[in-house]
PDB file of C-alpha atoms in Angstrom:
ATOM      1  CA  MET A 153      -3.757  -6.059  -1.904  1.00  0.00           C
ATOM      2  CA  LYS A 154      -6.403  -5.006   1.212  1.00  0.00           C
ATOM      3  CA  LEU A 155      -3.308  -3.227   2.836  1.00  0.00           C
ATOM      4  CA  ILE A 156      -2.982  -0.896  -0.145  1.00  0.00           C
ATOM      5  CA  ALA A 157      -6.990  -0.383  -0.157  1.00  0.00           C
ATOM      6  CA  ALA A 158      -6.901   1.120   3.587  1.00  0.00           C
ATOM      7  CA  VAL A 159      -3.511   2.800   3.033  1.00  0.00           C
ATOM      8  CA  LEU A 160      -5.611   4.460   0.486  1.00  0.00           C
ATOM      9  CA  VAL A 161      -8.583   4.617   2.314  1.00  0.00           C
ATOM     10  CA  SER A 162      -6.816   6.026   5.307  1.00  0.00           C
ATOM     11  CA  THR A 163      -5.146   8.263   3.518  1.00  0.00           C
ATOM     12  CA  ALA A 164      -8.180  10.398   2.495  1.00  0.00           C
ATOM     13  CA  VAL A 165      -9.357  10.151   6.334  1.00  0.00           C
ATOM     14  CA  PHE A 166      -5.376  11.815   6.665  1.00  0.00           C
ATOM     15  CA  GLY A 167      -5.705  14.128   3.740  1.00  0.00           C
ATOM     16  CA  GLY A 168      -9.008  15.345   5.259  1.00  0.00           C
ATOM     17  CA  ALA A 169      -7.052  15.913   9.057  1.00  0.00           C
ATOM     18  CA  VAL A 170      -4.752  17.811   7.062  1.00  0.00           C
ATOM     19  CA  ALA A 171      -6.997  20.305   4.603  1.00  0.00           C
ATOM     20  CA  GLN A 172      -9.455  21.578   8.366  1.00  0.00           C
ATOM     21  CA  THR A 173      -6.274  22.607   9.929  1.00  0.00           C
ATOM     22  CA  PRO A 174      -6.317  25.773  10.625  1.00  0.00           C
ATOM     23  CA  ASP A 175      -4.221  28.416   8.951  1.00  0.00           C
ATOM     24  CA  GLN A 176      -4.036  30.807  11.485  1.00  0.00           C
ATOM     25  CA  ALA A 177      -0.156  29.823  13.029  1.00  0.00           C
ATOM     26  CA  THR A 178       1.903  32.846  14.100  1.00  0.00           C
ATOM     27  CA  ASN A 179       4.892  30.632  12.393  1.00  0.00           C
ATOM     28  CA  SER A 180       4.700  29.787   9.143  1.00  0.00           C
ATOM     29  CA  THR A 181       8.037  27.749   9.859  1.00  0.00           C
ATOM     30  CA  ALA A 182       6.442  25.871  12.457  1.00  0.00           C
ATOM     31  CA  SER A 183       3.543  24.827  11.261  1.00  0.00           C
ATOM     32  CA  ALA A 184       4.984  23.617   7.744  1.00  0.00           C
ATOM     33  CA  ASP A 185       7.281  21.524  10.515  1.00  0.00           C
ATOM     34  CA  ALA A 186       4.588  19.793  12.173  1.00  0.00           C
ATOM     35  CA  ALA A 187       2.643  18.731   8.931  1.00  0.00           C
ATOM     36  CA  HIS A 188       6.378  17.578   7.976  1.00  0.00           C
ATOM     37  CA  SER A 189       6.065  15.253  11.440  1.00  0.00           C
ATOM     38  CA  MET A 190       2.477  14.085  10.355  1.00  0.00           C
ATOM     39  CA  MET A 191       3.337  13.005   7.327  1.00  0.00           C
ATOM     40  CA  LYS A 192       6.801  11.250   9.010  1.00  0.00           C
ATOM     41  CA  SER A 193       4.435   9.435  11.025  1.00  0.00           C
ATOM     42  CA  ALA A 194       2.044   8.198   8.939  1.00  0.00           C
ATOM     43  CA  ASP A 195       4.730   7.158   6.940  1.00  0.00           C
ATOM     44  CA  ALA A 196       6.468   4.941   9.920  1.00  0.00           C
ATOM     45  CA  LYS A 197       2.413   3.712  10.534  1.00  0.00           C
ATOM     46  CA  ARG A 198       2.393   3.078   6.939  1.00  0.00           C
ATOM     47  CA  ASP A 199       5.858   1.170   7.626  1.00  0.00           C
ATOM     48  CA  GLY A 200       4.726  -0.792  10.345  1.00  0.00           C
ATOM     49  CA  GLU A 201       1.375  -2.122   8.643  1.00  0.00           C
ATOM     50  CA  VAL A 202       3.711  -3.341   5.458  1.00  0.00           C
ATOM     51  CA  GLU A 203       6.194  -4.762   7.991  1.00  0.00           C
ATOM     52  CA  LYS A 204       2.962  -6.953   9.503  1.00  0.00           C
ATOM     53  CA  HIS A 205       1.512  -7.017   6.887  1.00  0.00           C
ATOM     54  CA  ILE A 206       4.946  -9.295   5.009  1.00  0.00           C
ATOM     55  CA  LYS A 207       5.699 -10.945   8.341  1.00  0.00           C
ATOM     56  CA  ASP A 208       1.512 -12.502   8.426  1.00  0.00           C
ATOM     57  CA  LEU A 209       2.191 -13.381   4.646  1.00  0.00           C
ATOM     58  CA  HIS A 210       5.351 -15.202   5.069  1.00  0.00           C
ATOM     59  CA  ALA A 211       3.551 -17.049   8.303  1.00  0.00           C
ATOM     60  CA  LYS A 212      -0.292 -17.438   5.901  1.00  0.00           C
ATOM     61  CA  LEU A 213       2.273 -18.961   2.982  1.00  0.00           C
ATOM     62  CA  LYS A 214       4.319 -21.567   4.777  1.00  0.00           C
ATOM     63  CA  ILE A 215       7.391 -19.937   3.273  1.00  0.00           C
ATOM     64  CA  THR A 216      10.519 -23.124   3.741  1.00  0.00           C
ATOM     65  CA  ALA A 217      13.961 -21.938   3.386  1.00  0.00           C
ATOM     66  CA  ALA A 218      14.134 -23.355  -0.177  1.00  0.00           C
ATOM     67  CA  GLU A 219      11.346 -20.374  -1.391  1.00  0.00           C
ATOM     68  CA  GLU A 220      13.231 -18.036   1.481  1.00  0.00           C
ATOM     69  CA  PRO A 221      15.073 -15.791  -1.303  1.00  0.00           C
ATOM     70  CA  LYS A 222      11.891 -15.620  -3.824  1.00  0.00           C
ATOM     71  CA  TRP A 223      10.025 -13.993  -1.330  1.00  0.00           C
ATOM     72  CA  GLN A 224      13.105 -11.463  -0.055  1.00  0.00           C
ATOM     73  CA  GLU A 225      12.681 -10.827  -3.771  1.00  0.00           C
ATOM     74  CA  VAL A 226       8.657 -10.359  -2.814  1.00  0.00           C
ATOM     75  CA  ALA A 227       8.631  -8.866   0.522  1.00  0.00           C
ATOM     76  CA  ASP A 228      11.889  -6.681  -0.809  1.00  0.00           C
ATOM     77  CA  THR A 229       8.957  -5.346  -3.579  1.00  0.00           C
ATOM     78  CA  MET A 230       6.378  -4.771  -1.318  1.00  0.00           C
ATOM     79  CA  ARG A 231       8.070  -2.470   0.783  1.00  0.00           C
ATOM     80  CA  GLU A 232       9.100  -0.621  -2.789  1.00  0.00           C
ATOM     81  CA  ASN A 233       5.768  -0.313  -3.338  1.00  0.00           C
ATOM     82  CA  ALA A 234       5.033   0.980  -0.500  1.00  0.00           C
ATOM     83  CA  LYS A 235       7.627   3.820  -0.196  1.00  0.00           C
ATOM     84  CA  ASP A 236       6.193   5.187  -3.973  1.00  0.00           C
ATOM     85  CA  LEU A 237       2.762   4.877  -2.632  1.00  0.00           C
ATOM     86  CA  ASP A 238       4.055   6.937   0.135  1.00  0.00           C
ATOM     87  CA  LYS A 239       5.683   9.299  -1.824  1.00  0.00           C
ATOM     88  CA  ALA A 240       2.497  10.141  -4.308  1.00  0.00           C
ATOM     89  CA  ILE A 241       0.522  10.185  -0.908  1.00  0.00           C
ATOM     90  CA  ASP A 242       2.694  12.323   0.567  1.00  0.00           C
ATOM     91  CA  LYS A 243       3.027  14.696  -2.451  1.00  0.00           C
ATOM     92  CA  ARG A 244      -0.788  15.382  -2.448  1.00  0.00           C
ATOM     93  CA  GLU A 245      -1.152  16.038   1.248  1.00  0.00           C
ATOM     94  CA  SER A 246       1.271  18.749   1.213  1.00  0.00           C
ATOM     95  CA  ALA A 247      -0.876  20.587  -1.058  1.00  0.00           C
ATOM     96  CA  MET A 248      -4.516  19.819  -0.128  1.00  0.00           C
ATOM     97  CA  GLY A 249      -3.645  23.770   0.949  1.00  0.00           C
ATOM     98  CA  SER A 250      -3.858  24.912  -2.070  1.00  0.00           C
ATOM     99  CA  ALA A 251      -5.265  21.864  -4.587  1.00  0.00           C
ATOM    100  CA  THR A 252      -8.355  23.224  -6.730  1.00  0.00           C
ATOM    101  CA  ALA A 253     -10.527  20.436  -7.754  1.00  0.00           C
ATOM    102  CA  VAL A 254      -8.851  19.425 -10.869  1.00  0.00           C
ATOM    103  CA  ASP A 255      -4.926  19.262  -8.857  1.00  0.00           C
ATOM    104  CA  ASP A 256      -6.801  17.139  -6.488  1.00  0.00           C
ATOM    105  CA  LEU A 257      -8.060  14.997  -9.102  1.00  0.00           C
ATOM    106  CA  LYS A 258      -4.629  14.699 -11.088  1.00  0.00           C
ATOM    107  CA  SER A 259      -3.539  13.666  -7.650  1.00  0.00           C
ATOM    108  CA  TYR A 260      -5.667  10.403  -7.256  1.00  0.00           C
ATOM    109  CA  ALA A 261      -4.561  10.128 -10.230  1.00  0.00           C
ATOM    110  CA  GLU A 262      -1.369   9.289  -9.887  1.00  0.00           C
ATOM    111  CA  ILE A 263      -1.654   7.570  -6.801  1.00  0.00           C
ATOM    112  CA  ALA A 264      -3.550   4.789  -8.103  1.00  0.00           C
ATOM    113  CA  GLN A 265      -1.313   4.929 -10.977  1.00  0.00           C
ATOM    114  CA  VAL A 266       1.685   4.267  -8.739  1.00  0.00           C
ATOM    115  CA  HIS A 267      -0.523   1.418  -6.893  1.00  0.00           C
ATOM    116  CA  ALA A 268      -1.218  -0.406 -10.361  1.00  0.00           C
ATOM    117  CA  ASN A 269       2.795  -0.455 -11.639  1.00  0.00           C
ATOM    118  CA  ALA A 270       2.971  -1.712  -7.738  1.00  0.00           C
ATOM    119  CA  VAL A 271       0.638  -4.250  -8.123  1.00  0.00           C
ATOM    120  CA  LYS A 272       2.273  -5.122 -12.223  1.00  0.00           C
ATOM    121  CA  LYS A 273       5.615  -5.178 -10.399  1.00  0.00           C
ATOM    122  CA  LEU A 274       4.238  -7.568  -6.988  1.00  0.00           C
ATOM    123  CA  ALA A 275       2.950 -10.610  -9.332  1.00  0.00           C
ATOM    124  CA  SER A 276       6.095 -10.131 -11.151  1.00  0.00           C
ATOM    125  CA  ALA A 277       8.279 -10.897  -8.405  1.00  0.00           C
ATOM    126  CA  PHE A 278       5.440 -13.120  -7.034  1.00  0.00           C
ATOM    127  CA  SER A 279       5.190 -15.501  -9.394  1.00  0.00           C
ATOM    128  CA  GLY A 280       8.362 -16.889  -9.420  1.00  0.00           C
ATOM    129  CA  LEU A 281       7.882 -17.251  -5.880  1.00  0.00           C
ATOM    130  CA  TYR A 282       3.999 -18.879  -7.041  1.00  0.00           C
ATOM    131  CA  SER A 283       5.949 -21.643  -9.419  1.00  0.00           C
ATOM    132  CA  MET A 284       8.077 -22.835  -6.122  1.00  0.00           C
ATOM    133  CA  MET A 285       5.628 -23.554  -4.132  1.00  0.00           C
ATOM    134  CA  SER A 286       3.864 -26.940  -3.532  1.00  0.00           C
ATOM    135  CA  ASP A 287       0.013 -27.493  -4.210  1.00  0.00           C
ATOM    136  CA  ASP A 288      -1.242 -26.750  -0.355  1.00  0.00           C
ATOM    137  CA  GLN A 289       0.620 -22.949  -0.799  1.00  0.00           C
ATOM    138  CA  LYS A 290      -0.453 -22.375  -4.148  1.00  0.00           C
ATOM    139  CA  LYS A 291      -4.275 -22.934  -3.039  1.00  0.00           C
ATOM    140  CA  GLU A 292      -3.450 -20.999   0.263  1.00  0.00           C
ATOM    141  CA  ALA A 293      -2.145 -18.084  -2.027  1.00  0.00           C
ATOM    142  CA  ASP A 294      -4.998 -18.170  -4.236  1.00  0.00           C
ATOM    143  CA  GLU A 295      -7.332 -18.181  -1.296  1.00  0.00           C
ATOM    144  CA  VAL A 296      -5.047 -14.645   0.096  1.00  0.00           C
ATOM    145  CA  PHE A 297      -5.424 -12.277  -3.555  1.00  0.00           C
ATOM    146  CA  SER A 298      -8.507 -13.158  -3.966  1.00  0.00           C
ATOM    147  CA  HIS A 299     -10.534  -9.866  -3.953  1.00  0.00           C
ATOM    148  CA  ARG A 300     -14.026 -13.381  -3.308  1.00  0.00           C
ATOM    149  CA  ASN A 301     -15.590 -10.734  -0.949  1.00  0.00           C
ATOM    150  CA  HIS A 302     -15.475  -7.939  -3.808  1.00  0.00           C
ATOM    151  CA  GLU A 303     -16.848 -10.279  -6.076  1.00  0.00           C
ATOM    152  CA  GLY A 304     -20.309  -8.926  -7.838  1.00  0.00           C
ATOM    153  CA  LYS A 305     -20.075  -5.088  -6.003  1.00  0.00           C
ATOM    154  CA  LYS A 306     -19.831  -2.950  -9.304  1.00  0.00           C
ATOM    155  CA  VAL A 307     -19.770   0.908  -8.482  1.00  0.00           C
ATOM    156  CA  ALA A 308     -22.464   1.744 -10.619  1.00  0.00           C
ATOM    157  CA  GLY A 309     -25.742   0.260 -10.760  1.00  0.00           C
ATOM    158  CA  GLN A 310     -25.796  -0.287  -6.408  1.00  0.00           C
TER     159      GLN A 310
END
């Protein structure tokens, strides 16, 4: 889940960079191609980060051969979730130049909804794997998926 938060943060940074790009290009097709190329590059980077996260999780959780089919379901869900999030982010970024404040809020809500749906899908896929795990693996999974470093950090009243 830390990866998804990082993706959302990087989206804000990347989106800001896209929003600040001058629209003084004499060839609007070249400008659109450059923006498309930047989005593809960002997508590839995020895909690489997802694959790294999947590999790291596999190692941390010490997935056994017997658990591998369930693990593949989890990994495939993570990849699918990343692609869904990429689509929502790309949609938001493509509208950055002409988006109103209301449009921006709505597009952010869409990203948040995609994220919420992704967490639900991942929880569902992960539950089958979790039920097969040893107690030591479950303990590690509990630690990996915990949000203990976020406890007590409320947005309001800080």
